[in-house]
Amino acid sequence: AMEEPSDNRQKKVVAVVGGGLVGALNACFFAKRGLDVEVFESREDIRQAKVVKGRSINLALSHRGRQALKHVGMEEKIVSQGIPMHARMIHSLNGKQSPIPYGKKSQVNRLPATYKLTNHSETYPNAKLNFDHKLQDWSAEKGLMTFVRSDGTKEHIQADLIVGCDGAFSAIRKQFLRRSRFNYSQTYIPHGYMELTMPPINGEFAMKPNYLHIWPRNTFMMIALPNLDKTFTCTLFMPFDEFEKITTGDQVIEFFQKCFPDSIPLIGADALREDYFRLPAQAMVSVKCSPYHIGDKCVLMGDAAHAVVPFYGQGMNAGFEDCIVFDEIMEQFNEDLAAVLAEYSRVRVPDDHAIADLAMYNYVEMRAHVNSKWFLFRKHVDNILHFVMPKTIIPLYTMVTFTRTRYHKAVERWQWQDKVINRGLLFSAAGAALGGVFLLIKNPPDVNKLSIPAEKMWSRLAALRSP
Ligand code: FAD
């Protein structure tokens, strides 16, 4: 049973549970509004920890995330710690590299970004950070939370609003699962991921920086993102059973020779043999749920509400956008929490579900389609049409990555555009064929001038037609 909290506060208190990227940013948003906000994070203060557990993943920050950061005055401070990226660089099996441009995007590192946001939230006198506070249980009715500290002691804290930003395996969300009419689904994909480091060569980046390097190999894929220290973080995506098949250093090299030969000298054969076995491959989960709120008491944001597979580079961006959307609704409904929370679920669920679906779709596209001629052709057609009619045809990727078009609207528009463009291509192909026939009838070619003698041509045609 839970005890009543010891202190009776007067002012409205917002408790943000989870001080990761989204929690840290959310704290800034609530503090900026003038609400009393407390962040409860299960880990120690990462700014003081000597060894930080977990790995430092680098993330692609794009328009949505940047807009949210801008709102609390943190855009430039975070972007300046990252590396701008202008294009994808596709590595073929034979080592050939071909760029696919895509516009303004920035690579940021998870830890320094969280660090900066945490620092910034502390500059507000009405924000308080509590590290080493792991949420164990909470009650939606009372708004009462129980936290455990690493020394085993417990703390009971009451808040007017509880904001669950505690990630893909959210403890806050667990209470939602016990309630009626709460929809929930989670899917683990068969792929896992493993991070490998590509060191600098003679103090310089081993490959061109400012690119997202991709080695698409159907069921496998490797990507590499540049870091400020001139290293690249390579992430290998592969089905778990394939990861498990490789058990010795020699097998690692053999596998890389077969799939990513150009990367071996860059990562280094010896490092590769060892790094592959340093940590096991990590799982990836997609979580969808609705609604995101309970009454006027609790709301889920970030991965706690929508963990997505990382193939659209939008997980953090969507989480950051959650904060700005919530803030906009707070403004619209004058901070009337019952109305705000219901509206937030109504507005945000379809968008977060759309990005979860898109990320899953890209999981297929990135591995297989970037190798396909039709896919590349359609990308070119889309880009040309966008150039000619910038307001009418906007590639999906552009809408998702470089605008704040609502995710579900972007999907609807994409499906409409796709239909129109495919029809257009069909008509122009048919038109070109008809035009060709028309020209042939009007100006029949002089068969004697054809390089292949007529009779030979006919026999070839006949051969083609025979079974
Ligand atoms: P988290 O970062 O998971 O933070 C949750 C916090 O809550 C943690 O600090 C945790 O310690 C704390 N916590 C957990 N449980 C409790 C508890 N019981 N009590 C108190 N605190 C608790 N996104 C992009 O936008 N671009 C990318 O390029 C990109 N690439 C990715 C690549 C990979 C391989 C992966 C796995 C993800 C990628 N993402 C990317 C997604 C991005 O990492 C997440 O969307 C983002 O970290 C979500 O932030 P969050 O704050 O919601 O959750």
XYZ file of C-alpha atoms and ligand atoms in Angstrom:
520
model
C 0.000 0.000 0.000
C 1.140 3.495 -0.741
C 1.642 6.130 1.926
C 0.365 9.644 1.593
C 3.088 12.107 0.584
C 4.704 13.951 3.458
C 4.705 17.430 1.986
C 1.537 19.169 0.873
C 2.446 21.360 -1.992
C 0.407 24.351 -3.007
C 1.449 24.883 -6.610
C 0.641 22.550 -9.487
C 3.436 20.061 -9.885
C 4.372 18.263 -13.074
C 6.407 15.090 -12.624
C 8.373 14.042 -15.685
C 9.330 10.384 -15.262
C 12.451 9.573 -17.307
C 15.209 12.072 -17.976
C 16.324 10.827 -21.392
C 16.202 12.995 -24.509
C 12.445 13.556 -24.468
C 12.136 13.902 -20.684
C 14.953 16.449 -20.531
C 13.429 18.526 -23.329
C 9.946 18.247 -21.847
C 11.239 19.569 -18.527
C 12.409 22.695 -20.383
C 8.977 23.099 -22.019
C 7.071 22.809 -18.723
C 9.529 25.030 -16.875
C 9.297 27.655 -19.602
C 5.526 27.664 -19.087
C 6.182 28.528 -15.456
C 4.925 25.234 -14.030
C 6.777 23.535 -11.203
C 8.468 20.569 -12.796
C 10.400 17.697 -11.297
C 12.274 15.128 -13.347
C 12.761 11.620 -11.948
C 15.452 9.610 -13.659
C 16.430 6.087 -12.655
C 20.101 6.466 -13.570
C 22.711 8.555 -11.836
C 23.386 12.001 -13.183
C 25.150 11.255 -16.482
C 27.053 14.497 -16.056
C 28.814 13.079 -13.005
C 29.006 9.394 -13.893
C 32.514 8.253 -14.765
C 31.384 5.283 -16.798
C 28.117 5.671 -18.627
C 26.308 2.417 -19.111
C 24.749 1.676 -22.447
C 26.181 2.902 -25.671
C 26.471 6.311 -27.169
C 24.277 6.112 -30.214
C 24.420 8.896 -32.725
C 21.085 10.085 -34.015
C 19.907 12.013 -37.047
C 18.244 15.248 -35.959
C 15.944 16.823 -38.522
C 13.361 19.560 -38.856
C 10.765 18.408 -36.314
C 13.337 17.894 -33.596
C 15.045 21.169 -34.428
C 11.785 23.126 -34.233
C 11.119 21.742 -30.760
C 14.661 22.563 -29.626
C 14.334 26.043 -31.076
C 11.263 26.634 -28.941
C 13.350 26.386 -25.779
C 16.350 28.159 -27.310
C 18.460 25.018 -27.692
C 18.570 24.455 -31.469
C 21.947 26.017 -32.191
C 23.540 24.672 -29.005
C 22.660 21.105 -29.980
C 23.225 21.395 -33.734
C 26.673 22.935 -33.240
C 27.660 19.713 -31.427
C 26.672 17.640 -34.425
C 27.802 17.109 -37.992
C 25.674 18.284 -40.922
C 24.657 15.549 -43.354
C 23.526 16.327 -46.877
C 23.091 12.976 -48.577
C 23.047 9.231 -48.367
C 26.073 7.480 -49.831
C 25.268 4.053 -51.197
C 28.150 1.551 -51.126
C 27.797 -1.172 -53.767
C 29.273 -4.610 -53.318
C 32.095 -3.720 -55.750
C 33.055 -0.723 -53.601
C 31.435 1.878 -55.864
C 29.906 4.810 -53.960
C 26.923 6.787 -55.258
C 25.323 9.690 -53.406
C 21.558 10.274 -53.116
C 21.135 13.862 -51.920
C 18.443 14.729 -49.393
C 18.882 18.160 -47.857
C 19.626 19.520 -44.414
C 19.995 17.101 -41.566
C 22.328 16.895 -38.632
C 23.900 14.047 -36.741
C 23.889 14.460 -32.983
C 25.169 12.216 -30.257
C 22.727 10.935 -27.677
C 24.791 11.578 -24.561
C 25.995 15.145 -25.193
C 22.504 16.101 -26.405
C 20.853 14.724 -23.241
C 23.595 16.360 -21.188
C 22.992 19.778 -22.775
C 19.220 19.560 -22.386
C 19.595 18.482 -18.755
C 21.899 21.438 -18.106
C 19.458 23.777 -19.763
C 16.476 22.525 -17.753
C 18.449 23.286 -14.581
C 18.701 26.947 -15.494
C 14.976 27.329 -14.679
C 14.417 27.968 -10.970
C 11.091 26.075 -11.118
C 12.715 22.846 -12.418
C 14.221 20.219 -10.145
C 16.120 17.105 -11.187
C 16.060 13.896 -9.155
C 18.516 11.244 -10.269
C 18.715 7.716 -8.901
C 14.891 7.677 -8.675
C 13.462 4.601 -10.323
C 9.703 4.560 -10.634
C 8.415 1.339 -9.134
C 4.685 1.885 -8.925
C 2.144 4.641 -9.270
C -1.557 5.247 -8.994
C -3.487 7.120 -11.643
C -6.318 7.889 -9.234
C -4.142 9.599 -6.649
C -1.315 10.804 -8.839
C 0.958 9.120 -6.340
C 4.288 7.607 -7.358
C 6.720 5.329 -5.539
C 10.391 5.596 -6.410
C 13.210 3.327 -5.255
C 16.744 4.583 -4.707
C 19.847 2.488 -5.226
C 20.268 2.157 -1.418
C 16.863 0.480 -1.308
C 14.967 3.394 0.259
C 11.610 4.399 -1.136
C 10.109 7.792 -1.790
C 6.474 8.645 -2.329
C 5.727 11.668 -4.416
C 2.475 13.216 -5.533
C 2.029 15.293 -8.645
C -0.835 16.962 -10.449
C 0.369 15.749 -13.810
C 2.584 12.731 -14.483
C 4.396 12.738 -17.817
C 5.728 9.304 -18.792
C 8.962 9.788 -20.752
C 10.543 6.574 -19.519
C 11.291 4.996 -22.875
C 10.262 1.936 -24.855
C 9.817 -0.264 -21.762
C 7.960 2.406 -19.810
C 6.980 1.648 -16.212
C 4.320 4.356 -16.422
C 2.706 2.591 -19.397
C 2.341 -0.620 -17.365
C -0.555 0.966 -15.435
C -2.276 1.853 -18.703
C -2.231 -1.825 -19.643
C -4.433 -2.685 -16.691
C -7.156 -0.340 -17.830
C -10.109 -0.975 -20.049
C -10.163 0.390 -23.615
C -6.410 0.816 -23.795
C -5.024 -0.454 -27.107
C -1.542 -1.867 -27.156
C 0.672 -3.757 -29.552
C 4.363 -4.470 -29.646
C 6.415 -6.136 -32.345
C 10.021 -7.224 -32.212
C 11.540 -7.332 -35.669
C 13.743 -10.320 -36.546
C 16.722 -8.007 -36.956
C 19.148 -6.927 -34.287
C 21.783 -4.209 -34.446
C 25.426 -3.989 -33.484
C 27.647 -0.922 -33.360
C 31.233 -0.916 -34.631
C 33.681 1.975 -34.703
C 35.574 3.115 -37.793
C 38.627 5.060 -36.574
C 40.123 8.117 -38.319
C 42.906 7.556 -40.868
C 45.899 9.922 -40.419
C 43.703 12.124 -38.232
C 41.018 12.426 -40.896
C 37.617 10.811 -41.475
C 38.099 7.405 -43.131
C 35.212 8.138 -45.525
C 33.506 11.308 -46.701
C 31.831 12.961 -43.703
C 28.489 14.782 -44.168
C 26.939 11.579 -45.498
C 24.831 8.803 -44.120
C 26.785 5.866 -45.560
C 24.646 2.854 -46.410
C 25.635 -0.638 -47.509
C 22.302 -2.149 -48.565
C 22.525 -5.914 -48.939
C 18.945 -7.142 -49.013
C 18.541 -8.918 -45.685
C 21.614 -7.235 -44.172
C 22.447 -3.601 -44.013
C 25.196 -1.529 -42.547
C 25.061 2.233 -42.062
C 27.721 4.640 -40.822
C 27.324 8.077 -39.275
C 30.186 10.520 -38.654
C 31.154 11.701 -35.150
C 32.852 14.933 -34.068
C 36.024 13.010 -33.129
C 36.443 11.961 -36.807
C 35.323 8.403 -36.160
C 32.302 6.811 -37.784
C 29.835 4.706 -35.865
C 28.877 1.808 -38.099
C 25.651 0.032 -37.264
C 25.157 -3.435 -38.651
C 21.529 -4.549 -38.984
C 21.041 -8.256 -39.480
C 18.616 -11.027 -38.479
C 19.479 -12.458 -35.066
C 19.989 -15.962 -36.439
C 22.626 -14.591 -38.826
C 24.402 -12.806 -35.972
C 24.422 -16.065 -34.069
C 25.903 -18.037 -36.963
C 29.117 -16.033 -36.683
C 31.119 -17.364 -33.763
C 34.799 -16.804 -34.608
C 36.967 -13.894 -35.717
C 37.684 -15.619 -39.025
C 33.974 -15.958 -39.696
C 33.522 -12.233 -39.056
C 36.162 -11.398 -41.677
C 34.732 -13.929 -44.094
C 31.272 -12.396 -43.689
C 32.533 -8.840 -44.174
C 34.563 -9.932 -47.196
C 31.391 -11.269 -48.720
C 29.071 -8.367 -47.827
C 31.008 -5.199 -47.014
C 34.540 -5.711 -48.410
C 35.341 -1.986 -48.745
C 34.740 -1.456 -45.024
C 37.320 -4.008 -43.776
C 40.466 -1.887 -44.238
C 38.577 1.142 -42.850
C 37.368 -0.531 -39.653
C 40.518 -2.614 -39.457
C 40.519 -6.421 -39.669
C 41.911 -6.913 -36.154
C 39.452 -4.502 -34.548
C 36.609 -6.137 -36.442
C 37.520 -9.593 -35.134
C 37.296 -8.322 -31.560
C 34.594 -5.643 -31.635
C 32.043 -7.967 -33.133
C 32.052 -10.006 -29.923
C 32.281 -7.115 -27.458
C 28.507 -6.772 -26.957
C 25.661 -8.948 -28.167
C 23.357 -7.643 -30.910
C 20.510 -5.483 -29.575
C 16.807 -6.023 -30.242
C 14.480 -3.487 -31.866
C 10.864 -3.114 -30.882
C 7.928 -1.215 -32.330
C 5.280 -0.185 -29.789
C 1.923 1.337 -30.640
C -0.749 2.245 -28.151
C -3.715 4.547 -27.590
C -4.908 6.654 -25.905
C -1.828 8.400 -24.541
C -3.516 9.762 -21.435
C -5.473 8.867 -18.293
C -7.995 11.550 -17.316
C -6.248 14.744 -16.325
C -3.518 12.851 -14.472
C -1.074 11.208 -16.817
C 0.257 11.367 -20.356
C 2.827 9.326 -22.296
C 5.375 10.894 -24.649
C 8.442 9.838 -26.614
C 9.344 6.153 -26.855
C 7.046 5.410 -23.892
C 4.126 6.243 -26.194
C 5.589 5.077 -29.498
C 8.821 3.149 -29.817
C 9.539 2.932 -33.534
C 12.117 0.889 -35.416
C 15.037 3.189 -36.254
C 14.741 3.109 -40.057
C 13.300 6.553 -40.662
C 15.600 8.330 -38.218
C 12.482 9.812 -36.609
C 12.160 8.264 -33.116
C 13.761 11.152 -31.247
C 12.381 13.688 -33.708
C 8.843 12.401 -33.149
C 9.418 12.476 -29.386
C 10.691 16.052 -29.560
C 7.707 16.991 -31.706
C 5.413 15.436 -29.050
C 6.693 18.121 -26.646
C 5.942 20.977 -29.010
C 2.490 19.600 -29.956
C 1.632 19.217 -26.261
C 2.793 22.751 -25.604
C 0.670 24.094 -28.467
C -2.388 22.331 -27.040
C -1.616 23.649 -23.527
C -1.732 27.117 -25.048
C -4.924 26.418 -26.981
C -6.794 24.999 -23.950
C -5.418 27.380 -21.391
C -3.671 24.594 -19.431
C -6.986 22.918 -18.569
C -5.400 19.496 -18.136
C -8.543 17.378 -18.652
C -9.149 19.026 -22.018
C -5.470 19.206 -22.979
C -4.754 15.521 -22.359
C -7.798 14.306 -24.298
C -6.987 16.609 -27.206
C -3.343 15.538 -27.166
C -4.327 11.857 -27.592
C -6.827 12.773 -30.292
C -4.296 14.780 -32.284
C -1.110 12.850 -31.693
C -2.073 9.168 -31.836
C -2.714 9.083 -35.630
C 0.557 10.879 -36.286
C 2.733 8.715 -34.076
C 1.089 5.591 -35.472
C 1.805 6.853 -38.992
C 5.512 7.319 -38.258
C 5.651 3.878 -36.617
C 4.218 2.397 -39.828
C 6.546 4.418 -42.051
C 9.571 3.340 -40.048
C 8.502 -0.273 -40.495
C 7.994 0.323 -44.232
C 11.467 1.832 -44.490
C 12.852 -1.221 -42.729
C 12.062 -3.006 -45.989
C 12.883 -0.102 -48.324
C 16.335 0.663 -46.949
C 17.522 -2.915 -47.189
C 16.070 -3.901 -50.514
C 14.761 -0.992 -52.545
C 17.775 1.310 -52.529
C 19.343 -1.353 -54.755
C 16.404 -1.447 -57.130
C 16.461 0.449 -60.437
C 12.744 1.247 -60.298
C 13.080 2.682 -56.790
C 15.987 4.909 -57.842
C 14.155 5.933 -61.018
C 11.038 6.845 -59.041
C 13.186 8.828 -56.558
C 14.581 10.799 -59.519
C 11.137 11.347 -61.021
C 9.812 12.516 -57.632
C 12.735 14.876 -57.168
C 12.362 16.336 -60.675
C 8.610 16.803 -60.214
C 9.271 18.418 -56.836
C 11.717 20.785 -58.535
C 9.200 21.675 -61.271
C 6.122 21.807 -58.999
C 7.498 22.353 -55.501
C 4.064 22.965 -53.978
C 2.270 20.039 -55.653
C 4.682 17.134 -55.526
C 6.672 16.748 -52.340
C 8.572 13.490 -51.828
C 7.469 11.606 -48.709
C 10.962 11.711 -47.288
C 10.996 15.499 -47.631
C 7.638 15.886 -45.890
C 8.687 13.634 -43.022
C 12.220 14.898 -42.579
C 12.155 18.560 -43.564
C 8.675 19.806 -42.714
C 6.228 19.642 -39.843
C 3.454 18.281 -42.064
C 1.512 16.000 -39.725
C 2.868 12.473 -40.172
C -0.512 10.990 -41.065
C -1.190 13.795 -43.550
C 2.194 13.155 -45.141
C 1.243 9.504 -45.614
C -2.125 10.386 -47.157
C -0.520 12.868 -49.506
C 2.196 10.413 -50.451
C -0.358 7.734 -51.357
C -2.223 10.261 -53.516
C 0.966 11.488 -55.216
C 2.143 7.969 -55.823
C -1.051 7.110 -57.640
C -0.902 10.270 -59.736
C 2.772 9.891 -60.643
C 2.489 6.197 -61.513
C -0.513 6.947 -63.723
C 1.355 9.830 -65.305
C 4.312 7.566 -66.029
C 2.029 4.916 -67.500
C 0.344 7.486 -69.748
C 3.619 8.999 -70.886
C 5.069 5.546 -71.555
C 1.939 4.667 -73.544
C 2.122 8.085 -75.262
C 5.775 7.600 -76.147
C 5.074 4.136 -77.571
C 2.141 5.437 -79.625
C 4.226 8.403 -80.787
C 6.996 6.017 -81.835
C 4.583 3.848 -83.821
C 3.112 6.973 -85.427
C 6.574 8.210 -86.454
C 7.492 4.786 -87.820
C 4.345 4.720 -89.948
C 4.950 8.264 -91.193
C 8.661 7.721 -91.858
C 9.266 4.025 -92.382
C 12.940 3.246 -91.903
C 14.954 2.231 -94.932
C 15.581 -1.426 -94.103
C 18.738 -1.421 -96.167
C 20.219 1.210 -93.868
C 19.607 -0.805 -90.702
C 22.746 -2.363 -89.362
C 21.077 -5.760 -89.114
C 19.820 -7.163 -92.436
C 16.015 -7.310 -92.458
C 15.721 -11.056 -92.794
C 18.090 -11.574 -89.862
C 16.022 -9.158 -87.779
C 12.817 -11.032 -88.511
C 14.367 -14.353 -87.704
C 15.569 -12.912 -84.412
C 12.130 -11.615 -83.646
C 10.658 -14.980 -84.527
C 13.195 -16.663 -82.245
C 12.179 -14.343 -79.439
C 8.534 -15.169 -79.876
C 8.966 -18.928 -80.051
C 8.571 -20.689 -76.695
P 14.908 7.079 -23.822
O 15.988 7.740 -24.565
O 14.861 5.602 -23.787
O 14.940 7.636 -22.322
C 14.139 7.076 -21.310
C 14.728 7.481 -19.964
O 13.876 7.012 -18.924
C 16.103 6.881 -19.722
O 16.982 7.882 -19.303
C 15.856 5.843 -18.622
O 16.955 5.684 -17.761
C 14.663 6.433 -17.907
N 13.820 5.426 -17.219
C 13.440 4.216 -17.713
N 12.676 3.572 -16.821
C 12.566 4.391 -15.737
C 11.905 4.278 -14.489
N 11.203 3.174 -14.137
N 11.993 5.313 -13.608
C 12.688 6.430 -13.929
N 13.336 6.588 -15.109
C 13.279 5.576 -15.992
N 15.816 8.657 -33.478
C 16.007 9.702 -34.336
O 15.252 10.687 -34.305
N 17.011 9.673 -35.266
C 17.850 8.609 -35.392
O 18.742 8.625 -36.241
C 17.661 7.491 -34.520
N 18.461 6.403 -34.622
C 18.290 5.353 -33.757
C 19.132 4.235 -33.891
C 18.969 3.135 -33.056
C 19.868 1.933 -33.242
C 17.955 3.158 -32.044
C 17.764 1.991 -31.113
C 17.124 4.272 -31.916
C 17.269 5.371 -32.771
N 16.439 6.509 -32.674
C 16.614 7.565 -33.548
C 15.361 6.575 -31.678
C 15.766 7.340 -30.411
O 16.892 6.738 -29.839
C 14.599 7.314 -29.424
O 13.407 7.641 -30.062
C 14.819 8.315 -28.281
O 15.958 7.978 -27.550
C 13.601 8.340 -27.364
O 13.849 9.162 -26.269
P 13.052 8.972 -24.933
O 13.533 10.061 -24.037
O 11.598 8.870 -25.208
O 13.474 7.550 -24.368
